[in-house]
PDB file of C-alpha atoms in Angstrom:
ATOM      1  CA  MET A   1       9.073   2.153  -1.747  1.00 51.00           C
ATOM      2  CA  ALA A   2       7.683   1.479   2.091  1.00 50.00           C
ATOM      3  CA  SER A   3       3.655   1.292   3.129  1.00 46.00           C
ATOM      4  CA  HIS A   4       2.375   4.916   4.023  1.00 46.00           C
ATOM      5  CA  ALA A   5      -0.047   7.316   4.289  1.00 45.00           C
ATOM      6  CA  SER A   6      -0.302  10.486   5.041  1.00 45.00           C
ATOM      7  CA  PRO A   7      -3.469  11.528   7.086  1.00 39.00           C
ATOM      8  CA  GLY A   8      -4.893  14.402   5.434  1.00 39.00           C
ATOM      9  CA  GLN A   9      -2.755  15.542   2.947  1.00 41.00           C
ATOM     10  CA  ASP A  10      -5.780  16.334   0.473  1.00 40.00           C
ATOM     11  CA  GLY A  11      -6.296  19.042   2.895  1.00 39.00           C
ATOM     12  CA  PRO A  12     -10.404  19.921   3.573  1.00 36.00           C
ATOM     13  CA  SER A  13     -12.774  19.034   1.161  1.00 40.00           C
ATOM     14  CA  GLN A  14     -14.249  21.458  -1.755  1.00 42.00           C
ATOM     15  CA  ASP A  15     -17.266  20.375  -1.199  1.00 43.00           C
ATOM     16  CA  GLY A  16     -16.928  22.677   2.447  1.00 45.00           C
ATOM     17  CA  PRO A  17     -18.286  21.046   6.314  1.00 43.00           C
ATOM     18  CA  SER A  18     -22.318  18.442   6.722  1.00 43.00           C
ATOM     19  CA  GLN A  19     -25.075  20.905   6.765  1.00 43.00           C
ATOM     20  CA  ASP A  20     -27.225  18.438   8.779  1.00 48.00           C
ATOM     21  CA  GLY A  21     -28.088  20.257  12.933  1.00 51.00           C
ATOM     22  CA  PRO A  22     -28.514  22.456  14.723  1.00 49.00           C
ATOM     23  CA  GLY A  23     -25.274  24.955  14.050  1.00 57.00           C
ATOM     24  CA  GLN A  24     -24.476  24.135  11.357  1.00 60.00           C
ATOM     25  CA  ASP A  25     -25.516  27.418   8.891  1.00 70.00           C
ATOM     26  CA  SER A  26     -22.493  29.418  11.256  1.00 69.00           C
ATOM     27  CA  LEU A  27     -19.914  26.808  10.590  1.00 65.00           C
ATOM     28  CA  ALA A  28     -21.555  26.534   7.212  1.00 65.00           C
ATOM     29  CA  ARG A  29     -21.220  30.035   6.486  1.00 65.00           C
ATOM     30  CA  HIS A  30     -17.303  30.381   7.546  1.00 61.00           C
ATOM     31  CA  TRP A  31     -16.884  27.049   5.579  1.00 55.00           C
ATOM     32  CA  ARG A  32     -18.466  29.630   3.101  1.00 62.00           C
ATOM     33  CA  GLU A  33     -15.648  32.561   4.098  1.00 60.00           C
ATOM     34  CA  LEU A  34     -12.768  30.306   3.654  1.00 58.00           C
ATOM     35  CA  ARG A  35     -13.024  29.065   0.799  1.00 62.00           C
ATOM     36  CA  ASP A  36     -12.957  32.633  -0.531  1.00 69.00           C
ATOM     37  CA  HIS A  37     -11.018  34.558   0.779  1.00 66.00           C
ATOM     38  CA  PRO A  38      -7.725  36.408  -1.166  1.00 72.00           C
ATOM     39  CA  LEU A  39      -5.625  34.618  -0.041  1.00 70.00           C
ATOM     40  CA  ARG A  40      -6.668  31.354  -0.054  1.00 69.00           C
ATOM     41  CA  LYS A  41      -7.534  32.461  -4.020  1.00 62.00           C
ATOM     42  CA  LEU A  42      -4.383  33.866  -4.625  1.00 66.00           C
ATOM     43  CA  ARG A  43      -2.998  30.184  -3.089  1.00 63.00           C
ATOM     44  CA  ARG A  44      -4.788  28.184  -5.599  1.00 63.00           C
ATOM     45  CA  LEU A  45      -4.569  30.272  -8.635  1.00 57.00           C
ATOM     46  CA  TYR A  46      -0.218  30.016  -7.529  1.00 47.00           C
ATOM     47  CA  ARG A  47      -0.711  25.715  -7.790  1.00 58.00           C
ATOM     48  CA  TRP A  48      -2.137  26.119 -10.452  1.00 49.00           C
ATOM     49  CA  ALA A  49       0.325  27.841 -12.374  1.00 53.00           C
ATOM     50  CA  GLU A  50       3.020  25.231 -10.564  1.00 56.00           C
ATOM     51  CA  PHE A  51       1.853  22.875 -12.150  1.00 55.00           C
ATOM     52  CA  HIS A  52       1.251  24.215 -15.637  1.00 55.00           C
ATOM     53  CA  LEU A  53       4.211  26.162 -16.404  1.00 56.00           C
ATOM     54  CA  ARG A  54       7.296  24.646 -14.417  1.00 62.00           C
ATOM     55  CA  PRO A  55       9.890  21.929 -16.011  1.00 63.00           C
ATOM     56  CA  ALA A  56       9.114  19.157 -14.764  1.00 71.00           C
ATOM     57  CA  ALA A  57      11.999  16.830 -13.275  1.00 79.00           C
ATOM     58  CA  SER A  58      14.360  14.475 -13.759  1.00 90.00           C
ATOM     59  CA  GLU A  59      13.302  10.837 -13.258  1.00 90.00           C
ATOM     60  CA  ALA A  60      16.925  10.937 -11.520  1.00 93.00           C
ATOM     61  CA  ALA A  61      16.366  13.788  -9.303  1.00 91.00           C
ATOM     62  CA  LEU A  62      12.842  12.199  -8.381  1.00 91.00           C
ATOM     63  CA  VAL A  63      14.303   9.233  -7.115  1.00 93.00           C
ATOM     64  CA  GLY A  64      16.702  10.680  -5.425  1.00 94.00           C
ATOM     65  CA  GLU A  65      14.045  13.655  -3.618  1.00 91.00           C
ATOM     66  CA  ALA A  66      11.964  10.032  -2.646  1.00 92.00           C
ATOM     67  CA  ASN A  67      14.899   8.264  -1.097  1.00 94.00           C
ATOM     68  CA  ALA A  68      16.285  11.055   0.590  1.00 93.00           C
ATOM     69  CA  PHE A  69      12.599  11.691   2.598  1.00 92.00           C
ATOM     70  CA  TRP A  70      12.413   8.754   3.270  1.00 94.00           C
ATOM     71  CA  ASN A  71      15.712   7.806   4.712  1.00 93.00           C
ATOM     72  CA  SER A  72      16.306  10.390   6.184  1.00 90.00           C
ATOM     73  CA  PRO A  73      15.711  10.360   9.951  1.00 83.00           C
ATOM     74  CA  ASP A  74      15.424  14.597   9.866  1.00 82.00           C
ATOM     75  CA  THR A  75      11.927  13.631   7.823  1.00 81.00           C
ATOM     76  CA  VAL A  76       9.158  14.375   9.745  1.00 79.00           C
ATOM     77  CA  ASN A  77       6.660  11.777  10.880  1.00 86.00           C
ATOM     78  CA  ARG A  78       8.167   9.959   8.756  1.00 90.00           C
ATOM     79  CA  GLU A  79       7.096   6.461  11.290  1.00 93.00           C
ATOM     80  CA  GLN A  80       3.650   7.422  10.955  1.00 92.00           C
ATOM     81  CA  TYR A  81       3.596   7.824   7.039  1.00 91.00           C
ATOM     82  CA  SER A  82       5.027   4.529   7.416  1.00 95.00           C
ATOM     83  CA  HIS A  83       2.716   2.972   9.232  1.00 95.00           C
ATOM     84  CA  TRP A  84       4.493   2.671  12.833  1.00 97.00           C
ATOM     85  CA  ARG A  85       2.768   0.573  15.576  1.00 97.00           C
ATOM     86  CA  GLY A  86       2.028   3.220  18.500  1.00 96.00           C
ATOM     87  CA  VAL A  87       3.225   6.085  16.668  1.00 94.00           C
ATOM     88  CA  GLY A  88       1.015   9.192  15.777  1.00 91.00           C
ATOM     89  CA  VAL A  89      -1.970   8.931  14.601  1.00 91.00           C
ATOM     90  CA  PHE A  90      -1.098   5.042  15.336  1.00 94.00           C
ATOM     91  CA  ALA A  91      -1.481   6.017  19.626  1.00 95.00           C
ATOM     92  CA  ASP A  92      -4.726   5.006  18.542  1.00 95.00           C
ATOM     93  CA  ASP A  93      -3.888   1.301  18.717  1.00 97.00           C
ATOM     94  CA  GLU A  94      -7.719   0.074  17.325  1.00 97.00           C
ATOM     95  CA  ARG A  95      -6.909   2.522  14.473  1.00 95.00           C
ATOM     96  CA  TRP A  96      -3.386   0.649  13.052  1.00 96.00           C
ATOM     97  CA  LEU A  97      -5.275  -2.739  13.270  1.00 98.00           C
ATOM     98  CA  ALA A  98      -8.735  -1.410  11.854  1.00 97.00           C
ATOM     99  CA  LEU A  99      -6.206  -0.150   8.864  1.00 95.00           C
ATOM    100  CA  GLY A 100      -4.801  -4.208   7.868  1.00 97.00           C
ATOM    101  CA  ARG A 101      -8.089  -5.628   8.547  1.00 98.00           C
ATOM    102  CA  GLN A 102      -9.786  -4.233   6.101  1.00 97.00           C
ATOM    103  CA  ASN A 103      -7.107  -4.564   4.218  1.00 98.00           C
ATOM    104  CA  LEU A 104      -6.695  -8.619   4.687  1.00 98.00           C
ATOM    105  CA  ALA A 105     -11.688  -8.390   4.573  1.00 98.00           C
ATOM    106  CA  LEU A 106     -10.881  -6.807   1.388  1.00 98.00           C
ATOM    107  CA  TYR A 107      -8.328  -9.480   0.230  1.00 98.00           C
ATOM    108  CA  GLN A 108     -10.512 -12.046   1.025  1.00 98.00           C
ATOM    109  CA  GLN A 109     -13.791 -11.664  -1.098  1.00 98.00           C
ATOM    110  CA  PHE A 110     -11.189 -10.612  -4.021  1.00 98.00           C
ATOM    111  CA  ALA A 111      -9.361 -14.103  -2.956  1.00 98.00           C
ATOM    112  CA  ARG A 112     -12.945 -15.208  -2.939  1.00 97.00           C
ATOM    113  CA  MET A 113     -14.422 -13.760  -6.266  1.00 96.00           C
ATOM    114  CA  ALA A 114     -10.787 -15.271  -8.065  1.00 97.00           C
ATOM    115  CA  GLY A 115     -11.057 -18.458  -6.743  1.00 96.00           C
ATOM    116  CA  THR A 116      -7.779 -18.505  -5.320  1.00 95.00           C
ATOM    117  CA  GLY A 117      -6.636 -21.000  -1.797  1.00 93.00           C
ATOM    118  CA  PRO A 118      -5.273 -19.567   1.161  1.00 95.00           C
ATOM    119  CA  PRO A 119      -0.934 -18.375   0.035  1.00 98.00           C
ATOM    120  CA  ARG A 120       2.087 -20.590   0.955  1.00 97.00           C
ATOM    121  CA  ARG A 121       3.563 -17.180   0.074  1.00 98.00           C
ATOM    122  CA  ILE A 122       2.645 -13.743   0.556  1.00 99.00           C
ATOM    123  CA  LEU A 123       5.152 -10.162  -0.295  1.00 99.00           C
ATOM    124  CA  GLU A 124       3.794  -7.287   0.079  1.00 99.00           C
ATOM    125  CA  TRP A 125       6.224  -4.475  -1.391  1.00 99.00           C
ATOM    126  CA  GLY A 126       6.039  -1.939   0.660  1.00 98.00           C
ATOM    127  CA  CYS A 127       5.730  -3.000   4.703  1.00 98.00           C
ATOM    128  CA  GLY A 128       6.394  -0.028   6.513  1.00 98.00           C
ATOM    129  CA  GLY A 129       5.898  -0.703   9.919  1.00 98.00           C
ATOM    130  CA  GLY A 130       3.747  -4.004   9.503  1.00 98.00           C
ATOM    131  CA  ALA A 131       0.305  -2.789   9.154  1.00 98.00           C
ATOM    132  CA  ASN A 132      -0.734  -5.228   7.303  1.00 99.00           C
ATOM    133  CA  ALA A 133       2.007  -8.337   7.948  1.00 99.00           C
ATOM    134  CA  VAL A 134       0.349  -8.681  11.679  1.00 99.00           C
ATOM    135  CA  HIS A 135      -2.507  -9.356   9.276  1.00 99.00           C
ATOM    136  CA  PHE A 136      -1.448 -11.369   6.340  1.00 99.00           C
ATOM    137  CA  ALA A 137       1.741 -13.472   7.691  1.00 98.00           C
ATOM    138  CA  PRO A 138      -0.861 -15.928   9.617  1.00 98.00           C
ATOM    139  CA  LEU A 139      -2.388 -17.117   5.834  1.00 98.00           C
ATOM    140  CA  GLY A 140       1.136 -18.249   5.008  1.00 97.00           C
ATOM    141  CA  ALA A 141       4.706 -19.761   5.868  1.00 97.00           C
ATOM    142  CA  THR A 142       6.123 -16.721   3.873  1.00 98.00           C
ATOM    143  CA  TYR A 143       6.193 -13.214   5.143  1.00 99.00           C
ATOM    144  CA  ILE A 144       8.315 -11.395   2.280  1.00 99.00           C
ATOM    145  CA  GLY A 145       8.816  -7.571   3.273  1.00 99.00           C
ATOM    146  CA  VAL A 146      10.789  -5.822   0.254  1.00 99.00           C
ATOM    147  CA  ASP A 147      11.016  -1.544   1.644  1.00 98.00           C
ATOM    148  CA  ILE A 148      13.378   1.495   0.472  1.00 98.00           C
ATOM    149  CA  VAL A 149      13.350   2.099   4.366  1.00 97.00           C
ATOM    150  CA  PRO A 150      16.262  -0.436   6.701  1.00 97.00           C
ATOM    151  CA  GLU A 151      14.647   0.468   9.585  1.00 97.00           C
ATOM    152  CA  SER A 152      11.143  -0.160   8.905  1.00 98.00           C
ATOM    153  CA  LEU A 153      12.704  -3.206   7.240  1.00 98.00           C
ATOM    154  CA  ASP A 154      13.723  -3.789  11.389  1.00 98.00           C
ATOM    155  CA  GLU A 155       9.842  -2.578  13.234  1.00 98.00           C
ATOM    156  CA  CYS A 156       7.764  -4.317  10.618  1.00 99.00           C
ATOM    157  CA  GLY A 157      10.363  -8.138  11.787  1.00 98.00           C
ATOM    158  CA  ARG A 158       9.958  -6.589  15.527  1.00 98.00           C
ATOM    159  CA  GLN A 159       5.700  -6.665  14.737  1.00 99.00           C
ATOM    160  CA  LEU A 160       5.941 -10.512  13.757  1.00 98.00           C
ATOM    161  CA  ALA A 161       8.493 -11.630  15.843  1.00 98.00           C
ATOM    162  CA  ALA A 162       6.435 -10.305  18.148  1.00 98.00           C
ATOM    163  CA  MET A 163       3.140 -12.656  17.580  1.00 97.00           C
ATOM    164  CA  GLY A 164       5.238 -16.415  17.103  1.00 97.00           C
ATOM    165  CA  HIS A 165       5.620 -15.664  13.317  1.00 96.00           C
ATOM    166  CA  GLY A 166       8.720 -17.245  12.125  1.00 95.00           C
ATOM    167  CA  GLY A 167       8.629 -17.140   8.346  1.00 97.00           C
ATOM    168  CA  PHE A 168       9.242 -13.336   7.565  1.00 98.00           C
ATOM    169  CA  HIS A 169      11.557 -12.549   4.723  1.00 99.00           C
ATOM    170  CA  PRO A 170      12.880  -8.621   4.747  1.00 99.00           C
ATOM    171  CA  VAL A 171      14.808  -7.328   1.238  1.00 99.00           C
ATOM    172  CA  LEU A 172      15.456  -4.422   1.157  1.00 99.00           C
ATOM    173  CA  ALA A 173      14.836  -2.158  -1.813  1.00 98.00           C
ATOM    174  CA  ASP A 174      16.650  -0.265  -4.713  1.00 98.00           C
ATOM    175  CA  PRO A 175      15.495   2.767  -5.210  1.00 97.00           C
ATOM    176  CA  ALA A 176      17.049   3.875  -8.115  1.00 97.00           C
ATOM    177  CA  ALA A 177      16.596  -0.550  -9.846  1.00 98.00           C
ATOM    178  CA  PRO A 178      12.356  -2.379  -8.333  1.00 98.00           C
ATOM    179  CA  GLU A 179      13.987  -4.682 -11.537  1.00 98.00           C
ATOM    180  CA  SER A 180      16.565  -5.660  -9.754  1.00 98.00           C
ATOM    181  CA  VAL A 181      14.505  -7.456  -6.268  1.00 99.00           C
ATOM    182  CA  PRO A 182      13.756 -10.231  -8.214  1.00 98.00           C
ATOM    183  CA  GLY A 183      16.486 -11.175  -7.583  1.00 98.00           C
ATOM    184  CA  LYS A 184      16.400 -11.300  -4.048  1.00 98.00           C
ATOM    185  CA  VAL A 185      13.583 -13.756  -4.000  1.00 98.00           C
ATOM    186  CA  PRO A 186      14.752 -17.245  -4.932  1.00 93.00           C
ATOM    187  CA  GLU A 187      10.515 -18.034  -5.442  1.00 97.00           C
ATOM    188  CA  PRO A 188       7.547 -16.189  -7.310  1.00 98.00           C
ATOM    189  CA  CYS A 189       5.046 -15.601  -4.418  1.00 98.00           C
ATOM    190  CA  ASP A 190       1.096 -16.569  -3.777  1.00 98.00           C
ATOM    191  CA  LEU A 191      -0.177 -13.434  -3.169  1.00 99.00           C
ATOM    192  CA  PHE A 192       2.034  -9.560  -4.194  1.00 99.00           C
ATOM    193  CA  LEU A 193       0.169  -7.057  -1.672  1.00 99.00           C
ATOM    194  CA  CYS A 194       0.574  -2.526  -1.808  1.00 99.00           C
ATOM    195  CA  THR A 195      -1.043  -0.983  -0.302  1.00 98.00           C
ATOM    196  CA  TYR A 196      -0.793   3.041   0.310  1.00 96.00           C
ATOM    197  CA  VAL A 197       2.213   2.861  -1.742  1.00 97.00           C
ATOM    198  CA  PHE A 198       1.860   3.507  -5.504  1.00 97.00           C
ATOM    199  CA  GLU A 199       1.212   7.047  -4.685  1.00 94.00           C
ATOM    200  CA  LEU A 200       3.900   7.715  -2.837  1.00 94.00           C
ATOM    201  CA  LEU A 201       6.313   6.581  -5.498  1.00 95.00           C
ATOM    202  CA  PRO A 202       8.261   9.224  -7.681  1.00 94.00           C
ATOM    203  CA  SER A 203       6.742   9.467 -10.751  1.00 93.00           C
ATOM    204  CA  ALA A 204       3.641   7.886 -13.350  1.00 94.00           C
ATOM    205  CA  ASP A 205       6.136   5.688 -15.014  1.00 96.00           C
ATOM    206  CA  TYR A 206       8.621   4.561 -11.920  1.00 97.00           C
ATOM    207  CA  GLY A 207       5.107   2.772 -10.804  1.00 97.00           C
ATOM    208  CA  LEU A 208       4.891   1.173 -13.632  1.00 98.00           C
ATOM    209  CA  ARG A 209       7.967  -0.038 -13.496  1.00 98.00           C
ATOM    210  CA  VAL A 210       6.598  -1.498 -10.060  1.00 99.00           C
ATOM    211  CA  LEU A 211       3.502  -3.143 -11.855  1.00 99.00           C
ATOM    212  CA  ALA A 212       6.063  -5.087 -14.358  1.00 99.00           C
ATOM    213  CA  VAL A 213       7.983  -6.472 -11.949  1.00 99.00           C
ATOM    214  CA  ALA A 214       5.165  -7.420  -9.087  1.00 99.00           C
ATOM    215  CA  ARG A 215       4.114 -10.075 -12.826  1.00 99.00           C
ATOM    216  CA  GLN A 216       7.882 -11.192 -12.128  1.00 98.00           C
ATOM    217  CA  LEU A 217       7.343 -12.189  -8.692  1.00 99.00           C
ATOM    218  CA  LEU A 218       3.900 -13.681  -8.851  1.00 98.00           C
ATOM    219  CA  ARG A 219       3.528 -17.456  -9.292  1.00 98.00           C
ATOM    220  CA  PRO A 220       1.352 -18.548 -12.758  1.00 97.00           C
ATOM    221  CA  GLY A 221      -2.025 -18.447 -10.529  1.00 96.00           C
ATOM    222  CA  GLY A 222      -1.440 -15.959  -8.298  1.00 98.00           C
ATOM    223  CA  ILE A 223      -3.494 -12.607  -8.081  1.00 98.00           C
ATOM    224  CA  ALA A 224      -1.977  -9.139  -6.661  1.00 99.00           C
ATOM    225  CA  MET A 225      -4.084  -6.674  -4.479  1.00 99.00           C
ATOM    226  CA  ILE A 226      -2.761  -3.084  -5.704  1.00 99.00           C
ATOM    227  CA  GLN A 227      -4.453  -0.207  -4.217  1.00 98.00           C
ATOM    228  CA  ILE A 228      -2.898   3.368  -5.941  1.00 98.00           C
ATOM    229  CA  ARG A 229      -4.346   6.805  -5.847  1.00 95.00           C
ATOM    230  CA  TYR A 230      -6.879   7.393  -8.429  1.00 94.00           C
ATOM    231  CA  SER A 231      -6.400  11.344 -10.665  1.00 89.00           C
ATOM    232  CA  ARG A 232     -10.480  12.336 -10.999  1.00 80.00           C
ATOM    233  CA  HIS A 233     -11.070  15.434 -13.567  1.00 73.00           C
ATOM    234  CA  SER A 234      -9.061  17.688 -12.490  1.00 70.00           C
ATOM    235  CA  TRP A 235      -5.031  19.258 -12.180  1.00 56.00           C
ATOM    236  CA  THR A 236      -5.525  18.924  -8.867  1.00 58.00           C
ATOM    237  CA  SER A 237      -5.824  15.145  -8.851  1.00 56.00           C
ATOM    238  CA  ARG A 238      -2.693  14.410 -11.585  1.00 64.00           C
ATOM    239  CA  ALA A 239       0.666  13.136 -10.906  1.00 63.00           C
ATOM    240  CA  LYS A 240       2.919  15.580  -9.557  1.00 70.00           C
ATOM    241  CA  ARG A 241       6.732  15.146 -11.856  1.00 69.00           C
ATOM    242  CA  PHE A 242       7.596  18.216  -8.747  1.00 60.00           C
ATOM    243  CA  ALA A 243       8.461  19.170  -5.438  1.00 66.00           C
ATOM    244  CA  TYR A 244       8.233  15.484  -3.935  1.00 81.00           C
ATOM    245  CA  ARG A 245       8.114  16.225  -0.202  1.00 81.00           C
ATOM    246  CA  ARG A 246       5.134  18.525  -0.859  1.00 79.00           C
ATOM    247  CA  HIS A 247       3.548  16.017  -3.063  1.00 72.00           C
ATOM    248  CA  VAL A 248       4.206  12.916  -0.939  1.00 78.00           C
ATOM    249  CA  ALA A 249       1.052  11.924  -0.210  1.00 79.00           C
ATOM    250  CA  ASN A 250      -0.738  13.159  -3.871  1.00 80.00           C
ATOM    251  CA  MET A 251       2.513  11.734  -6.205  1.00 80.00           C
ATOM    252  CA  THR A 252       1.335   9.722  -8.855  1.00 91.00           C
ATOM    253  CA  THR A 253      -2.154   8.950  -9.346  1.00 94.00           C
ATOM    254  CA  TYR A 254      -3.220   7.331 -12.085  1.00 95.00           C
ATOM    255  CA  PRO A 255      -6.570   7.323 -13.809  1.00 95.00           C
ATOM    256  CA  VAL A 256      -8.953   4.008 -12.726  1.00 97.00           C
ATOM    257  CA  ASP A 257      -8.379   2.672 -16.902  1.00 97.00           C
ATOM    258  CA  VAL A 258      -5.794   3.302 -17.326  1.00 97.00           C
ATOM    259  CA  PHE A 259      -3.613   1.370 -14.302  1.00 98.00           C
ATOM    260  CA  TRP A 260      -6.334  -1.828 -15.247  1.00 98.00           C
ATOM    261  CA  MET A 261      -4.603  -1.136 -19.475  1.00 99.00           C
ATOM    262  CA  GLU A 262      -0.820  -1.510 -17.919  1.00 99.00           C
ATOM    263  CA  ALA A 263      -1.716  -4.487 -16.098  1.00 99.00           C
ATOM    264  CA  GLU A 264      -2.502  -5.664 -18.134  1.00 98.00           C
ATOM    265  CA  ALA A 265      -1.016  -5.151 -21.110  1.00 98.00           C
ATOM    266  CA  ARG A 266       1.838  -6.499 -17.845  1.00 98.00           C
ATOM    267  CA  GLY A 267       1.109  -9.485 -18.386  1.00 98.00           C
ATOM    268  CA  PHE A 268      -1.621  -9.706 -16.081  1.00 99.00           C
ATOM    269  CA  VAL A 269      -5.382 -10.144 -16.364  1.00 98.00           C
ATOM    270  CA  PRO A 270      -7.484  -7.870 -14.836  1.00 98.00           C
ATOM    271  CA  LEU A 271     -10.868  -8.925 -11.996  1.00 98.00           C
ATOM    272  CA  ALA A 272     -11.606  -6.592  -9.671  1.00 98.00           C
ATOM    273  CA  VAL A 273     -11.486  -2.388  -8.559  1.00 98.00           C
ATOM    274  CA  ARG A 274     -13.351  -1.174  -5.792  1.00 98.00           C
ATOM    275  CA  LEU A 275     -12.964   2.085  -5.797  1.00 98.00           C
ATOM    276  CA  VAL A 276     -12.717   4.168  -2.276  1.00 96.00           C
ATOM    277  CA  PRO A 277     -13.769   7.632  -2.587  1.00 93.00           C
ATOM    278  CA  SER A 278     -12.318   8.702   0.680  1.00 90.00           C
ATOM    279  CA  GLU A 279     -10.452   6.721   3.362  1.00 88.00           C
ATOM    280  CA  PRO A 280     -12.314   8.015   7.441  1.00 88.00           C
ATOM    281  CA  LEU A 281      -9.127   5.712   8.951  1.00 84.00           C
ATOM    282  CA  ASN A 282      -6.561   8.020   7.748  1.00 80.00           C
ATOM    283  CA  GLY A 283      -7.571  11.007   6.362  1.00 78.00           C
ATOM    284  CA  ASN A 284      -6.854  10.662   1.770  1.00 84.00           C
ATOM    285  CA  THR A 285      -9.389  10.239  -1.183  1.00 89.00           C
ATOM    286  CA  ASN A 286     -10.066   8.627  -4.014  1.00 91.00           C
ATOM    287  CA  TYR A 287      -8.041   4.734  -3.436  1.00 95.00           C
ATOM    288  CA  ALA A 288      -8.265   2.617  -5.942  1.00 98.00           C
ATOM    289  CA  TYR A 289      -7.862  -1.569  -4.882  1.00 99.00           C
ATOM    290  CA  PHE A 290      -7.022  -4.309  -7.800  1.00 99.00           C
ATOM    291  CA  LEU A 291      -7.580  -7.799  -7.957  1.00 99.00           C
ATOM    292  CA  LEU A 292      -5.071  -8.560 -10.999  1.00 99.00           C
ATOM    293  CA  GLY A 293      -4.945 -12.490 -11.448  1.00 98.00           C
ATOM    294  CA  GLY A 294      -1.604 -13.379 -12.738  1.00 92.00           C
TER     295      GLY A 294
END
C-alpha cells in the first residue's frame, strides 16, 4: 500500500471551535446549532446503524476495492493522498517537506533511544511520492520503496534522482499477496519505515499480515518505525469492514495496547510509542508511532 494521508477525512472536531478571543461567542453558538441540527443527528444514526448492522465484506472484496481505488487514474485526489510533491494541499512545498522532516526527527529520537547506528539499508512500505524518502534516503546507501501504485514508485524515484540519490530500488507489491514482497528484497533492512499507510489497509487482519512481513524484512538488531491510527472508546474510531472508498483514511485502526501485543506476537520487541492526537499538517487525528526492535 502506498504512503498516503487524506487531509480532513475525520471532518470537524466534535468538540467544536475554541472559545477564546472576540467574536467566538457567535461562532460557538453557530457550531452548537450545526451540531444539533436534525439532519446531522439523522446522518449519525444512519452511520451507527450501518456500522453495527451492515454485513462485513470479505477480505478478498476489501483488497479488491482498495486496489481499484489506488490504481485507478480516475480516483479524485489520488496523487494528493499519495503525498506527491506540488499536488493538492502539497502545492505548499513547505508543508510537503515538513511532513517527512518531522518523521525524520521522530526517527532520530527513537534511534537514540534504541542505541542504533545509521541505517545502511532502509525499506519504506508505502513510499508514495517520496515525502519521507527525500529526508530518510540520505541516511543510508540503499532506499527500497514498496508500493502498490507504479506511478507512485516512479514519482518517488524522480524525487530522489533530483537530489542526486542513486540508491533507490522500487518494489511493486501485489495487494493480494503482501507476503510476496520479501522474495523481491535480497537482503534484510536496518530500518523498516511505514507512515500514513496502516489506516489505508483493507482490514485490521490485513494489517497484521503486513506487520508479520515487516518483521521478516528486518534484520536482527534493526528497528521499525510504524505509524497507525488508534481507536478510542467509540464505534466511530473503530476499524471498518465495508465501503473502502468512503472510509479510505479511517479504514483500519487498532487499540494501542492491541497493536503493541500483536507486534510482540510477531517477533518484534516493542520499545516505545508516541501518541499524536491531532496532526495539523494533514488534518487527521489519533496517530500512534511505534518503535519496534528486531
